[in-house]
Amino acid sequence: MISDIWTLSEQSSSQDPNTSERTIFVLGERKAGKSSLINNLISQSANNEEPRPTVALEYYYARAPLGINSTRDLGYIYELGGGRLLANLVSVPMTAETLSELMIVIAIDLSHPYKVIDSLLYWLQIIRNRISEILSHLPPKEAQKYQKRITKKWSKHEDSARLEPIPVPVYVIATKYDVFCDQESENRKWMARALRYFCHKNGISLFYWSSKDQKLLGSLRMVLSYHLFGSPIRKLSQKDHAQAILVSSGEDSFQSIGPPPNAAKGSKGNTDDEWIKAIQQSFPKPNRK
């Protein structure tokens, strides 16, 4: 039960956490469901109230209660509010001291499907820029550890030559799946494949999520509990677009994803521009009234 696993207390952002512990950083567009994601993880009872907007950067700590198999008992969670206007605040939780123990969650809003890919690519670039900045200031030997981490994980994967993995764990959480699941099957197929393509290319995980689905709540809770406390985890590989997508990093492949629609014959088709175009065709931007 969620309330038995998570004990989360809001703290002042001025408090300096012990950076030797694990940190989760949740970011994304305004109203993408970041606060709901956190609130539903820590509350067993149904709560239909709209979470108050996150003003800037909020900080929480999480304790692992007695009775679960964990190797750590304390972790930290940051939530970035304000969307792109406050993107520069990523420098607060993403530092040289926290990077090695950091996990990033990007919340993208499936209830506005025409915005999804643009949002994902924007936040991936923000993350990459900040990581590059951190690594550029580290001693070469220390910075090389992150490249060795990538090599160790991906060198034997069939797509290793085509991947551009991010050197820290990143989970793309596609929120409000309960709204998106009413889309036509063909559109859901191309959204799933496009998201899988970009996530696989960047070496990151993709989970669909809804605060109204206990199974999806449990899957994400398992991942966060593993990262914060070292509790047990299993790889997930649910790729059927008729259901919620749950694909752990390393469990996908370009062959499994396939080419985008209308790809030129004989072309591999797995290019960023082709997938962006595919989503624009499936989910055109609504006309302003």
Tab-separated table of N, CA, C and O in Angstrom, residues 94 122-134:
chain	number	residue	atom	x	y	z
A	94	MET	N	20.934	19.438	-9.734
A	94	MET	CA	21.914	18.769	-10.590
A	94	MET	C	23.273	19.424	-10.402
A	94	MET	O	23.577	20.467	-10.987
A	122	TYR	N	12.708	19.099	-25.541
A	122	TYR	CA	13.170	20.291	-24.825
A	122	TYR	C	13.849	19.910	-23.511
A	122	TYR	O	14.971	20.357	-23.225
A	123	TRP	N	13.181	19.093	-22.707
A	123	TRP	CA	13.733	18.761	-21.392
A	123	TRP	C	14.948	17.842	-21.498
A	123	TRP	O	15.871	17.942	-20.673
A	124	LEU	N	14.982	16.990	-22.500
A	124	LEU	CA	16.187	16.187	-22.708
A	124	LEU	C	17.391	17.082	-22.999
A	124	LEU	O	18.495	16.836	-22.502
A	125	GLN	N	17.180	18.123	-23.799
A	125	GLN	CA	18.282	19.030	-24.106
A	125	GLN	C	18.722	19.816	-22.878
A	125	GLN	O	19.927	20.025	-22.655
A	126	ILE	N	17.749	20.243	-22.062
A	126	ILE	CA	18.086	20.943	-20.815
A	126	ILE	C	18.943	20.047	-19.922
A	126	ILE	O	19.952	20.485	-19.344
A	127	ILE	N	18.553	18.794	-19.813
A	127	ILE	CA	19.304	17.846	-18.980
A	127	ILE	C	20.700	17.631	-19.538
A	127	ILE	O	21.698	17.661	-18.798
A	128	ARG	N	20.789	17.404	-20.833
A	128	ARG	CA	22.100	17.172	-21.463
A	128	ARG	C	23.024	18.380	-21.266
A	128	ARG	O	24.212	18.226	-20.959
A	129	ASN	N	22.481	19.565	-21.463
A	129	ASN	CA	23.302	20.767	-21.307
A	129	ASN	C	23.859	20.878	-19.895
A	129	ASN	O	25.034	21.229	-19.703
A	130	ARG	N	23.000	20.605	-18.901
A	130	ARG	CA	23.459	20.719	-17.516
A	130	ARG	C	24.492	19.637	-17.183
A	130	ARG	O	25.504	19.917	-16.525
A	131	ILE	N	24.270	18.421	-17.647
A	131	ILE	CA	25.244	17.350	-17.391
A	131	ILE	C	26.578	17.682	-18.046
A	131	ILE	O	27.647	17.510	-17.443
A	132	SER	N	26.542	18.176	-19.283
A	132	SER	CA	27.785	18.548	-19.974
A	132	SER	C	28.529	19.635	-19.218
A	132	SER	O	29.763	19.613	-19.101
A	133	GLU	N	27.768	20.594	-18.690
A	133	GLU	CA	28.383	21.677	-17.912
A	133	GLU	C	29.069	21.126	-16.670
A	133	GLU	O	30.199	21.526	-16.337
A	134	ILE	N	28.401	20.210	-15.980
A	134	ILE	CA	28.986	19.610	-14.776
A	134	ILE	C	30.251	18.832	-15.120
A	134	ILE	O	31.298	18.999	-14.482
